[in-house]
Every structure is written in structure tokens, then in C-alpha cells.
């Protein structure tokens, strides 16, 4: 189809300046491995794994084959009162790589749905324990938990919620963990573990048995990569344990090797009660999300209902869609046979070196990172975010795709990236940022 002002009009793009995009469209028509190609044949190195999705690189034939075969065998099966073998196989495969006893998996279709599902699981669990008075949820400033109503209410990025009315009541926000003294520190910052004590204050404020769950991105991703300070997550865990609060790790970005182990929970040595995931769950090849819960939480909810009754009044038409399960199973196999989480760990130092090497540029205000995830922040231009938005267009034109939020470029290459490709990411960033 020829792209004209008229043919571009009907698609309302999400999280996009539609007017600007339609004036100057930059879109992708093809992908393979570490690269995208634009509509004019322009080759673009993928510095952000799509949208943190394609950790094993693009257009993996194993995934395409599995999805194609699945669609020709069983294209759709309801998961309400039915099911299909791929759903059980994929849940088993995921359980095998989850931390501790997070062995029960609820499927949905996106990261946003995984968050709203986790909210419902937390409330259902407390109701089953006869603690329905736990109506408060705790999130953090600068948090991103997707865009459904629950996740929007949890959002600590105010622009994402200010247009949307009252949302949910009873949400409290911990302070974010960006601290000036941790600026340009690699990995976990030395200062800030005590920020976790905000949770104690909330418990004192609303009452010991009023908080249902705390939602934490182990590394806050979409806001621009905030690595937790050393000791911070342990302290959150300890306070949750003391007051019977569920700890939810939103690993939609961190999960599946981004931190060098299967989950950030493994890398940081802190086990949550619930993990939400999406994106690299299927290498981005099919829309899917999932929620893993500890065995005891599942069992408590199940046992609270009479035998034969539905235990949890929640689910999606496309929960455990056969094509998504097939993509997920093929993805897990790639991660395992190519040892991609180990490869991510092995490449991390090289990648972080390349990102931190940019700090001498006058326009850089901060660099942060852990594993195969980094935030490169530039000093703001006329208005906050304007320079970031301009930068992502400039980078695209120079052959690098990068997700930006505000004035932060968020780098998250696929784990198959070569040293030369990481060098190229660094070189294009340097070239573009040096202009400021
Ligand atoms: C931590 C986190 N949670 C939830 C989401 C929402 O996922 P989705 O866009 O698939 O709904 C995202 C998306 O970037 C995310 O980074």
C-alpha cells in the first residue's frame, strides 16, 4: 500500500504524537536478527529489542514454524472450562524457570493485563484469608505498570494518568529511587535502601492490616531505567513479610534474561509472591502476558471456594491462546538451547562499558544500567522530553532504533548482539548526542 497522508490517517497510534508521525512517518516493514528495515529500505539496528520484546532477535524461524503449525492444527481453544495441551506445556516450562515456588501460571495477553490480573489475585487472596479489609495498594513514583485501569492507577508517571479521571481509590506511592548521589553509578547505587521505609510509614498511616500488595518493577524500566539501590528490595521484602503484604515484582521488562538470570528476582536475590511478565515471554512474536504466583497463594484461593465452584472470577477469551503458547514454548527452547540468559550475563559488562563511555559528552546528564538494560539521559532542551523525542528520530535516521521516555534513551539490545553491534549502538548514540 502506498503511504500517503490519507492512508496514514485511520490508524491512531498509541503513545505517539500522531500529527508529527503522520507528517514524517518512520515505520518498519521487515526485521531479521538485530535489524529492522524501514519502508524505504533503510536498515536500522535495533537497540531496544523492539519494545523490550525480542530478546532472541527478530523473525526467529523456530517461532514462526511453531505458530504456523499450531494455527493449522488448533487455531483457537477456549480456556474457560476447556484448555489445550500447549497451555499446560507452556505453564510447566515457565514454572521450571521461575524462582522459588512461583509455580502457578495465569495467562493473559499483555503486560497491562498481567498487572490488572495480579491486582485481582492479591485481593482474592486476602479475601480468601478473611482479610478483605486490605484494600490499599502500594506502588512507586515513576512506576510504569501498563495502561489498563489498575495499572494506570498504580502509575507513578503522572502524564499517563492525568487525563483519565478518578481511576482506583486507595493507591499509595513510595518515593522513586533516583538519587543525585547515585548519578553515573553503574549497577546498584550505594545510597537509598532506606527509601523502602516509606512502606513502613504507609502501614503506620493506614493500619497494619490494610495494605494488600506492593507493586515494584525491580528495575523501573519505562521511566528511564532506575536500578534499585543496594539493600532496597530486601528491605521492601522484609516489611512485606512483617505485615502480611504481598510483594509483586513487575518483570514485564526485566524477565527472561535481561538482568543476566531468568528473572531480576534471581539476580537481586529477593523472591516476590507474584511475578508479572509479558514481552520476551514470546520473544514478542505473539501478544501474551502471564502472572506467576507462589503455590500457597494459588492454593489459598482455590481452597476457599466449595468444590466444583469457580474459584477465581477472572480470565480473557484469549488467555493461553494456542498460537501464543506455541510461540512461548519455541521461545523457551531458544533461550535454553542457545543459553541466552548466560549470554546476556556475559555481554553485560561490554554493553555497560559502551553506555557508560558516553558520559563524557556535554549533553549527558546521567547514565544508569544493569545487565542488558541501560538508560542514557540527556539534559533537557526547551521543554522536558522534547530533546528525547527529537533524539529518537535522529537515531532512527542514523540507523538505530531506540525507545525514549522523556529525555532518556532506553537501550536494551537482544542477547544475540555481537560486540560489533554493541559498538555500533554506542557510536551512533555518540554521534547523535554530540550534536547537543
Ligand atoms: C514494567 C511494565 N509493566 C507493564 C507494562 C505493560 O505492558 P503492555 O504494554 O504489554 O501492556 C510494561 C510495558 O512496557 C512495562 O514495562
Short mmCIF file of C-alpha atoms and ligand atoms in Angstrom, two decimals:
data_model
loop_
_atom_site.label_atom_id
_atom_site.label_comp_id
_atom_site.label_asym_id
_atom_site.label_seq_id
_atom_site.Cartn_x
_atom_site.Cartn_y
_atom_site.Cartn_z
CA UNK A 1 0.00 0.00 0.00
CA UNK A 2 1.30 3.42 -0.86
CA UNK A 3 1.75 5.63 2.18
CA UNK A 4 0.02 8.97 1.73
CA UNK A 5 -1.47 11.48 4.11
CA UNK A 6 -4.86 9.79 3.56
CA UNK A 7 -3.72 6.17 4.11
CA UNK A 8 -1.92 7.09 7.31
CA UNK A 9 -4.91 8.84 8.81
CA UNK A 10 -7.06 5.95 10.08
CA UNK A 11 -4.55 4.27 12.36
CA UNK A 12 -4.49 6.07 15.73
CA UNK A 13 -1.03 5.26 17.06
CA UNK A 14 -0.57 4.64 20.78
CA UNK A 15 1.88 6.71 22.84
CA UNK A 16 2.75 8.71 19.71
CA UNK A 17 2.47 12.27 18.53
CA UNK A 18 0.08 11.31 15.72
CA UNK A 19 0.34 14.65 13.94
CA UNK A 20 4.12 14.56 13.94
CA UNK A 21 4.26 10.89 12.92
CA UNK A 22 1.86 11.43 10.04
CA UNK A 23 3.90 14.36 8.80
CA UNK A 24 7.11 12.32 8.89
CA UNK A 25 6.28 8.60 9.18
CA UNK A 26 9.06 6.26 10.28
CA UNK A 27 7.86 2.70 10.12
CA UNK A 28 9.23 -0.79 9.80
CA UNK A 29 8.41 -3.26 7.05
CA UNK A 30 10.79 -6.14 7.81
CA UNK A 31 13.05 -7.49 10.53
CA UNK A 32 15.73 -10.13 10.98
CA UNK A 33 18.09 -10.81 13.89
CA UNK A 34 19.37 -7.48 15.25
CA UNK A 35 17.92 -5.37 12.41
CA UNK A 36 14.79 -3.68 11.15
CA UNK A 37 14.25 -2.26 7.69
CA UNK A 38 12.20 0.87 7.06
CA UNK A 39 9.74 1.40 4.20
CA UNK A 40 12.44 2.92 2.01
CA UNK A 41 14.90 0.05 2.55
CA UNK A 42 16.60 1.97 5.37
CA UNK A 43 18.45 -0.54 7.64
CA UNK A 44 18.05 0.13 11.35
CA UNK A 45 19.94 -1.60 14.17
CA UNK A 46 17.52 -2.49 16.97
CA UNK A 47 18.90 -1.01 20.20
CA UNK A 48 15.79 -1.73 22.30
CA UNK A 49 14.75 -5.26 21.20
CA UNK A 50 11.66 -3.70 19.59
CA UNK A 51 9.94 -2.61 22.79
CA UNK A 52 11.99 -4.89 25.10
CA UNK A 53 10.23 -7.79 23.42
CA UNK A 54 12.57 -9.55 21.02
CA UNK A 55 15.35 -10.76 23.31
CA UNK A 56 16.33 -13.60 20.96
CA UNK A 57 16.39 -11.35 17.90
CA UNK A 58 13.75 -10.86 15.21
CA UNK A 59 11.94 -13.31 12.93
CA UNK A 60 13.19 -16.47 14.55
CA UNK A 61 12.15 -19.27 12.14
CA UNK A 62 11.63 -21.74 15.01
CA UNK A 63 8.91 -19.48 16.46
CA UNK A 64 7.29 -18.78 13.09
CA UNK A 65 7.16 -22.52 12.35
CA UNK A 66 5.67 -23.39 15.76
CA UNK A 67 2.96 -20.71 15.41
CA UNK A 68 2.16 -21.69 11.84
CA UNK A 69 1.85 -25.38 12.73
CA UNK A 70 -0.30 -24.56 15.74
CA UNK A 71 -2.66 -22.40 13.68
CA UNK A 72 -3.13 -25.23 11.23
CA UNK A 73 -3.77 -27.81 13.98
CA UNK A 74 -5.81 -25.97 16.61
CA UNK A 75 -6.26 -22.28 15.89
CA UNK A 76 -8.27 -21.46 18.98
CA UNK A 77 -9.49 -23.20 22.09
CA UNK A 78 -11.32 -21.58 24.97
CA UNK A 79 -9.55 -21.74 28.30
CA UNK A 80 -12.80 -21.40 30.23
CA UNK A 81 -13.75 -24.98 31.22
CA UNK A 82 -11.60 -26.33 28.38
CA UNK A 83 -7.96 -25.97 27.52
CA UNK A 84 -5.37 -27.40 25.15
CA UNK A 85 -2.08 -29.24 25.65
CA UNK A 86 0.13 -26.27 24.69
CA UNK A 87 -1.20 -24.22 27.60
CA UNK A 88 -0.21 -26.87 30.13
CA UNK A 89 3.14 -27.48 28.45
CA UNK A 90 3.95 -23.77 28.47
CA UNK A 91 2.87 -23.32 32.10
CA UNK A 92 5.11 -26.27 33.02
CA UNK A 93 8.01 -24.85 31.05
CA UNK A 94 7.64 -21.47 32.74
CA UNK A 95 7.27 -23.00 36.21
CA UNK A 96 10.60 -24.76 35.65
CA UNK A 97 12.44 -21.43 35.31
CA UNK A 98 10.52 -19.40 37.89
CA UNK A 99 12.20 -18.53 41.18
CA UNK A 100 11.30 -20.47 44.35
CA UNK A 101 7.73 -21.82 44.32
CA UNK A 102 6.14 -19.35 41.90
CA UNK A 103 4.80 -22.35 40.07
CA UNK A 104 1.22 -21.46 39.17
CA UNK A 105 0.77 -19.51 35.96
CA UNK A 106 -2.25 -17.45 34.87
CA UNK A 107 -2.17 -16.42 31.20
CA UNK A 108 -3.37 -13.12 29.72
CA UNK A 109 -2.47 -11.09 26.62
CA UNK A 110 -0.22 -8.22 27.62
CA UNK A 111 1.81 -6.71 30.41
CA UNK A 112 -1.07 -4.40 31.28
CA UNK A 113 -3.42 -7.34 31.70
CA UNK A 114 -0.84 -9.15 33.82
CA UNK A 115 -0.86 -6.20 36.22
CA UNK A 116 -4.64 -5.98 36.48
CA UNK A 117 -4.73 -9.78 36.93
CA UNK A 118 -2.15 -9.55 39.72
CA UNK A 119 -4.23 -6.86 41.47
CA UNK A 120 -7.25 -9.16 41.40
CA UNK A 121 -5.20 -12.14 42.61
CA UNK A 122 -3.92 -10.08 45.55
CA UNK A 123 -7.43 -9.01 46.57
CA UNK A 124 -8.83 -12.53 46.06
CA UNK A 125 -6.06 -13.98 48.20
CA UNK A 126 -6.72 -11.63 51.11
CA UNK A 127 -10.47 -12.22 50.82
CA UNK A 128 -9.84 -15.97 50.95
CA UNK A 129 -7.84 -15.39 54.16
CA UNK A 130 -10.69 -13.31 55.57
CA UNK A 131 -8.65 -10.12 55.37
CA UNK A 132 -10.80 -8.27 52.87
CA UNK A 133 -10.07 -5.04 54.73
CA UNK A 134 -6.72 -4.95 52.91
CA UNK A 135 -7.87 -2.54 50.24
CA UNK A 136 -4.75 -0.40 49.78
CA UNK A 137 -2.21 -0.99 47.03
CA UNK A 138 1.26 0.48 47.10
CA UNK A 139 3.22 1.48 44.01
CA UNK A 140 6.08 3.91 43.45
CA UNK A 141 6.66 7.31 41.95
CA UNK A 142 7.87 6.92 38.34
CA UNK A 143 6.43 3.39 38.15
CA UNK A 144 5.03 2.08 34.86
CA UNK A 145 2.61 -0.81 35.19
CA UNK A 146 0.83 -0.63 31.85
CA UNK A 147 -2.29 1.16 30.80
CA UNK A 148 -5.34 -0.75 32.00
CA UNK A 149 -7.31 0.91 34.77
CA UNK A 150 -5.49 -0.86 37.61
CA UNK A 151 -2.07 -0.31 36.09
CA UNK A 152 -2.89 3.32 35.29
CA UNK A 153 -3.95 3.86 38.90
CA UNK A 154 -0.63 2.35 40.03
CA UNK A 155 1.28 4.55 37.60
CA UNK A 156 3.84 6.87 39.09
CA UNK A 157 4.30 8.63 35.75
CA UNK A 158 1.70 11.34 36.12
CA UNK A 159 1.33 12.11 32.41
CA UNK A 160 -0.02 8.59 31.97
CA UNK A 161 -2.94 9.14 34.34
CA UNK A 162 -3.81 12.83 34.48
CA UNK A 163 -6.39 12.66 31.65
CA UNK A 164 -8.28 9.68 32.99
CA UNK A 165 -10.39 10.69 35.95
CA UNK A 166 -10.55 9.06 39.36
CA UNK A 167 -9.29 5.56 38.38
CA UNK A 168 -8.99 3.41 41.56
CA UNK A 169 -9.03 4.64 45.14
CA UNK A 170 -6.55 3.52 47.79
CA UNK A 171 -3.25 3.73 45.93
CA UNK A 172 -0.16 4.96 47.78
CA UNK A 173 3.14 5.77 46.12
CA UNK A 174 6.58 5.17 47.60
CA UNK A 175 9.25 7.67 46.61
CA UNK A 176 11.18 6.74 43.47
CA UNK A 177 14.79 5.63 43.83
CA UNK A 178 16.61 8.12 41.60
CA UNK A 179 19.13 9.91 43.84
CA UNK A 180 21.64 12.55 42.75
CA UNK A 181 24.37 10.83 44.75
CA UNK A 182 23.92 7.65 42.68
CA UNK A 183 24.25 9.56 39.39
CA UNK A 184 26.55 7.84 36.87
CA UNK A 185 26.95 4.84 39.18
CA UNK A 186 27.00 1.55 37.40
CA UNK A 187 24.68 -1.17 38.65
CA UNK A 188 23.01 -0.78 42.04
CA UNK A 189 23.54 2.60 43.71
CA UNK A 190 25.16 2.71 47.13
CA UNK A 191 22.60 5.12 48.63
CA UNK A 192 18.88 4.80 49.10
CA UNK A 193 18.00 1.48 50.78
CA UNK A 194 16.16 3.50 53.42
CA UNK A 195 13.66 4.74 50.78
CA UNK A 196 11.99 1.36 51.33
CA UNK A 197 10.94 2.59 54.77
CA UNK A 198 8.24 4.71 53.11
CA UNK A 199 6.32 1.44 53.15
CA UNK A 200 6.52 1.38 56.94
CA UNK A 201 5.10 4.88 57.07
CA UNK A 202 2.15 3.82 54.91
CA UNK A 203 1.49 0.86 57.20
CA UNK A 204 1.52 3.23 60.16
CA UNK A 205 -0.69 5.68 58.27
CA UNK A 206 -3.45 3.36 57.08
CA UNK A 207 -3.18 0.49 59.57
CA UNK A 208 -1.24 -2.74 59.93
CA UNK A 209 -3.66 -4.94 58.06
CA UNK A 210 -4.87 -2.54 55.40
CA UNK A 211 -2.26 -2.95 52.63
CA UNK A 212 -2.91 -5.79 50.16
CA UNK A 213 0.15 -5.63 47.91
CA UNK A 214 3.18 -3.64 46.86
CA UNK A 215 3.98 -3.40 43.15
CA UNK A 216 7.62 -2.91 42.21
CA UNK A 217 9.49 -3.05 38.94
CA UNK A 218 12.81 -4.50 40.18
CA UNK A 219 14.46 -2.13 37.71
CA UNK A 220 12.00 0.62 36.83
CA UNK A 221 12.22 0.40 33.04
CA UNK A 222 9.91 2.65 31.09
CA UNK A 223 10.60 5.69 33.25
CA UNK A 224 14.22 5.54 32.12
CA UNK A 225 15.97 2.64 33.92
CA UNK A 226 16.21 3.14 37.67
CA UNK A 227 18.29 0.34 39.15
CA UNK A 228 17.33 -0.37 42.77
CA UNK A 229 19.77 0.84 45.43
CA UNK A 230 21.68 -1.90 47.20
CA UNK A 231 19.59 -3.40 50.02
CA UNK A 232 16.37 -1.66 48.92
CA UNK A 233 14.47 -4.67 47.58
CA UNK A 234 15.48 -6.78 50.59
CA UNK A 235 14.05 -4.11 52.87
CA UNK A 236 10.77 -3.97 50.95
CA UNK A 237 10.55 -7.78 51.21
CA UNK A 238 11.24 -7.69 54.93
CA UNK A 239 8.50 -5.11 55.60
CA UNK A 240 6.03 -7.06 53.43
CA UNK A 241 6.79 -10.21 55.43
CA UNK A 242 6.36 -8.41 58.73
CA UNK A 243 2.91 -7.07 57.81
CA UNK A 244 1.47 -9.85 55.62
CA UNK A 245 1.66 -7.73 52.44
CA UNK A 246 2.09 -9.43 49.07
CA UNK A 247 5.12 -8.35 47.07
CA UNK A 248 4.56 -8.21 43.32
CA UNK A 249 7.56 -7.87 41.00
CA UNK A 250 6.55 -6.47 37.64
CA UNK A 251 9.11 -8.21 35.44
CA UNK A 252 7.49 -7.29 32.13
CA UNK A 253 10.83 -5.76 31.07
CA UNK A 254 13.28 -7.46 33.46
CA UNK A 255 12.08 -11.05 32.95
CA UNK A 256 13.71 -13.59 30.65
CA UNK A 257 17.39 -12.82 30.97
CA UNK A 258 17.51 -9.02 30.78
CA UNK A 259 19.41 -8.92 34.12
CA UNK A 260 21.61 -11.92 33.27
CA UNK A 261 19.49 -14.55 35.01
CA UNK A 262 15.97 -15.72 34.19
CA UNK A 263 14.34 -13.06 36.40
CA UNK A 264 15.50 -9.96 38.26
CA UNK A 265 14.25 -11.75 41.39
CA UNK A 266 17.11 -14.23 40.80
CA UNK A 267 19.67 -11.53 40.03
CA UNK A 268 18.81 -9.47 43.11
CA UNK A 269 18.22 -12.47 45.40
CA UNK A 270 14.75 -11.35 46.51
CA UNK A 271 11.74 -13.61 45.99
CA UNK A 272 8.40 -11.89 45.45
CA UNK A 273 5.00 -13.53 45.91
CA UNK A 274 3.80 -12.74 42.42
CA UNK A 275 5.66 -12.04 39.16
CA UNK A 276 4.04 -10.36 36.17
CA UNK A 277 5.58 -10.89 32.74
CA UNK A 278 4.97 -10.32 29.01
CA UNK A 279 7.13 -9.07 26.11
CA UNK A 280 10.07 -11.55 25.91
CA UNK A 281 7.68 -14.28 27.12
CA UNK A 282 7.04 -15.00 23.43
CA UNK A 283 10.01 -13.04 22.08
CA UNK A 284 7.35 -10.51 21.09
CA UNK A 285 6.14 -12.78 18.29
CA UNK A 286 2.65 -13.18 19.76
CA UNK A 287 0.82 -10.92 22.22
CA UNK A 288 0.86 -12.58 25.62
CA UNK A 289 1.24 -11.87 29.31
CA UNK A 290 1.38 -14.12 32.34
CA UNK A 291 1.27 -13.99 36.12
CA UNK A 292 3.23 -16.46 38.24
CA UNK A 293 2.12 -16.93 41.83
CA UNK A 294 3.55 -18.83 44.75
CA UNK A 295 1.94 -22.20 45.34
CA UNK A 296 0.44 -21.15 48.68
CA UNK A 297 -1.37 -18.17 47.14
CA UNK A 298 -2.92 -20.30 44.42
CA UNK A 299 -3.91 -22.98 46.94
CA UNK A 300 -5.47 -20.47 49.34
CA UNK A 301 -7.70 -19.04 46.60
CA UNK A 302 -8.60 -22.49 45.27
CA UNK A 303 -9.38 -23.93 48.72
CA UNK A 304 -11.60 -21.01 49.71
CA UNK A 305 -14.24 -22.00 47.14
CA UNK A 306 -16.53 -25.00 47.51
CA UNK A 307 -15.53 -27.98 45.39
CA UNK A 308 -17.00 -27.67 41.89
CA UNK A 309 -17.39 -23.86 42.11
CA UNK A 310 -15.32 -21.39 40.11
CA UNK A 311 -12.51 -20.24 42.35
CA UNK A 312 -11.41 -17.04 40.59
CA UNK A 313 -13.84 -14.94 38.55
CA UNK A 314 -11.34 -13.67 36.03
CA UNK A 315 -9.99 -14.59 32.61
CA UNK A 316 -9.75 -13.50 28.99
CA UNK A 317 -11.15 -15.02 25.79
CA UNK A 318 -7.55 -15.21 24.63
CA UNK A 319 -5.99 -16.47 27.90
CA UNK A 320 -3.45 -19.13 26.87
CA UNK A 321 -4.17 -18.65 23.15
CA UNK A 322 -2.76 -21.69 21.32
CA UNK A 323 -0.61 -19.61 18.94
CA UNK A 324 0.83 -17.60 21.84
CA UNK A 325 1.60 -20.77 23.80
CA UNK A 326 3.31 -22.26 20.74
CA UNK A 327 5.39 -19.09 20.36
CA UNK A 328 6.22 -19.14 24.07
CA UNK A 329 7.31 -22.77 24.04
CA UNK A 330 9.51 -22.20 20.99
CA UNK A 331 10.95 -19.11 22.69
CA UNK A 332 11.79 -21.00 25.89
CA UNK A 333 13.54 -23.62 23.79
CA UNK A 334 15.66 -20.98 22.06
CA UNK A 335 16.57 -19.40 25.41
CA UNK A 336 17.64 -22.80 26.69
CA UNK A 337 19.46 -24.26 23.68
CA UNK A 338 21.32 -21.03 22.92
CA UNK A 339 21.93 -20.34 26.65
CA UNK A 340 20.75 -16.81 26.01
CA UNK A 341 20.39 -15.75 29.65
CA UNK A 342 24.03 -16.71 30.20
CA UNK A 343 24.97 -14.90 27.02
CA UNK A 344 23.16 -11.82 28.34
CA UNK A 345 25.20 -12.06 31.55
CA UNK A 346 28.42 -12.47 29.58
CA UNK A 347 27.69 -9.47 27.32
CA UNK A 348 26.55 -7.18 30.14
CA UNK A 349 29.94 -5.72 31.02
CA UNK A 350 30.76 -4.97 27.41
CA UNK A 351 27.38 -3.36 26.88
CA UNK A 352 27.54 -1.31 30.09
CA UNK A 353 31.10 -0.18 29.20
CA UNK A 354 29.77 1.08 25.87
CA UNK A 355 26.92 3.00 27.52
CA UNK A 356 28.98 4.49 30.37
CA UNK A 357 31.64 5.56 27.84
CA UNK A 358 29.12 8.20 26.66
CA UNK A 359 29.27 10.10 29.95
CA UNK A 360 31.99 12.50 28.74
CA UNK A 361 29.54 14.08 26.26
CA UNK A 362 28.48 17.55 27.50
CA UNK A 363 24.77 16.87 26.86
CA UNK A 364 24.67 13.73 29.04
CA UNK A 365 23.12 14.22 32.46
CA UNK A 366 23.15 10.60 33.68
CA UNK A 367 23.82 7.02 32.63
CA UNK A 368 22.32 4.11 34.54
CA UNK A 369 22.25 0.43 33.87
CA UNK A 370 22.30 -3.20 34.86
CA UNK A 371 22.65 -6.33 32.75
CA UNK A 372 21.48 -5.71 29.19
CA UNK A 373 19.42 -2.65 30.13
CA UNK A 374 20.65 0.95 30.27
CA UNK A 375 19.25 4.46 30.44
CA UNK A 376 21.18 7.27 28.78
CA UNK A 377 19.74 10.60 29.89
CA UNK A 378 20.37 13.86 28.06
CA UNK A 379 19.96 17.32 29.55
CA UNK A 380 16.51 18.67 28.71
CA UNK A 381 16.01 21.07 25.82
CA UNK A 382 13.32 23.78 25.73
CA UNK A 383 10.71 21.56 27.40
CA UNK A 384 11.21 18.26 29.24
CA UNK A 385 11.04 15.37 26.77
CA UNK A 386 11.43 17.47 23.62
CA UNK A 387 15.07 16.55 23.18
CA UNK A 388 14.40 12.85 23.87
CA UNK A 389 11.71 12.78 21.23
CA UNK A 390 13.94 14.55 18.73
CA UNK A 391 16.80 12.21 19.61
CA UNK A 392 14.86 9.04 18.83
CA UNK A 393 14.03 10.41 15.35
CA UNK A 394 17.65 11.42 14.78
CA UNK A 395 18.83 7.98 15.87
CA UNK A 396 16.38 6.27 13.53
CA UNK A 397 17.64 8.35 10.65
CA UNK A 398 21.22 7.33 11.53
CA UNK A 399 20.21 3.67 11.64
CA UNK A 400 19.43 2.98 15.31
CA UNK A 401 16.04 2.19 16.84
CA UNK A 402 15.80 3.25 20.48
CA UNK A 403 12.81 3.67 22.80
CA UNK A 404 12.91 7.00 24.59
CA UNK A 405 10.91 8.21 27.59
CA UNK A 406 11.20 11.88 28.35
CA UNK A 407 14.86 12.71 27.82
CA UNK A 408 16.13 9.17 28.44
CA UNK A 409 17.14 6.74 25.71
CA UNK A 410 16.43 3.22 26.93
CA UNK A 411 18.87 0.71 25.50
CA UNK A 412 18.10 -2.99 25.67
CA UNK A 413 19.66 -4.92 22.81
CA UNK A 414 18.78 -8.53 22.04
CA UNK A 415 21.05 -11.07 23.71
CA UNK A 416 22.33 -12.23 20.33
CA UNK A 417 24.03 -8.83 19.81
CA UNK A 418 27.68 -9.07 18.76
CA UNK A 419 30.44 -6.89 20.16
CA UNK A 420 30.49 -5.04 16.83
CA UNK A 421 26.74 -4.33 17.08
CA UNK A 422 27.12 -3.00 20.61
CA UNK A 423 30.00 -0.82 19.39
CA UNK A 424 27.73 0.46 16.63
CA UNK A 425 24.95 1.29 19.13
CA UNK A 426 27.49 3.29 21.15
CA UNK A 427 28.90 5.02 18.06
CA UNK A 428 25.50 6.12 16.70
CA UNK A 429 24.42 7.38 20.12
CA UNK A 430 27.67 9.34 20.46
CA UNK A 431 27.35 10.84 17.03
CA UNK A 432 23.76 11.98 17.61
CA UNK A 433 24.14 13.20 21.21
CA UNK A 434 27.38 15.06 20.40
CA UNK A 435 25.26 17.50 18.36
CA UNK A 436 23.75 18.96 21.55
C1 LIG B 1 7.03 -2.90 33.80
C2 LIG B 1 5.93 -2.91 32.81
N1 LIG B 1 4.72 -3.33 33.18
C3 LIG B 1 3.69 -3.38 32.32
C4 LIG B 1 3.84 -2.99 31.02
C5 LIG B 1 2.68 -3.02 30.09
O1 LIG B 1 2.84 -3.99 29.11
P1 LIG B 1 1.95 -3.95 27.78
O2 LIG B 1 2.40 -2.77 27.01
O3 LIG B 1 2.27 -5.28 27.13
O4 LIG B 1 0.54 -3.89 28.20
C6 LIG B 1 5.09 -2.54 30.58
C7 LIG B 1 5.29 -2.10 29.19
O5 LIG B 1 6.28 -1.52 28.84
C8 LIG B 1 6.16 -2.49 31.49
O6 LIG B 1 7.36 -2.04 31.14
#
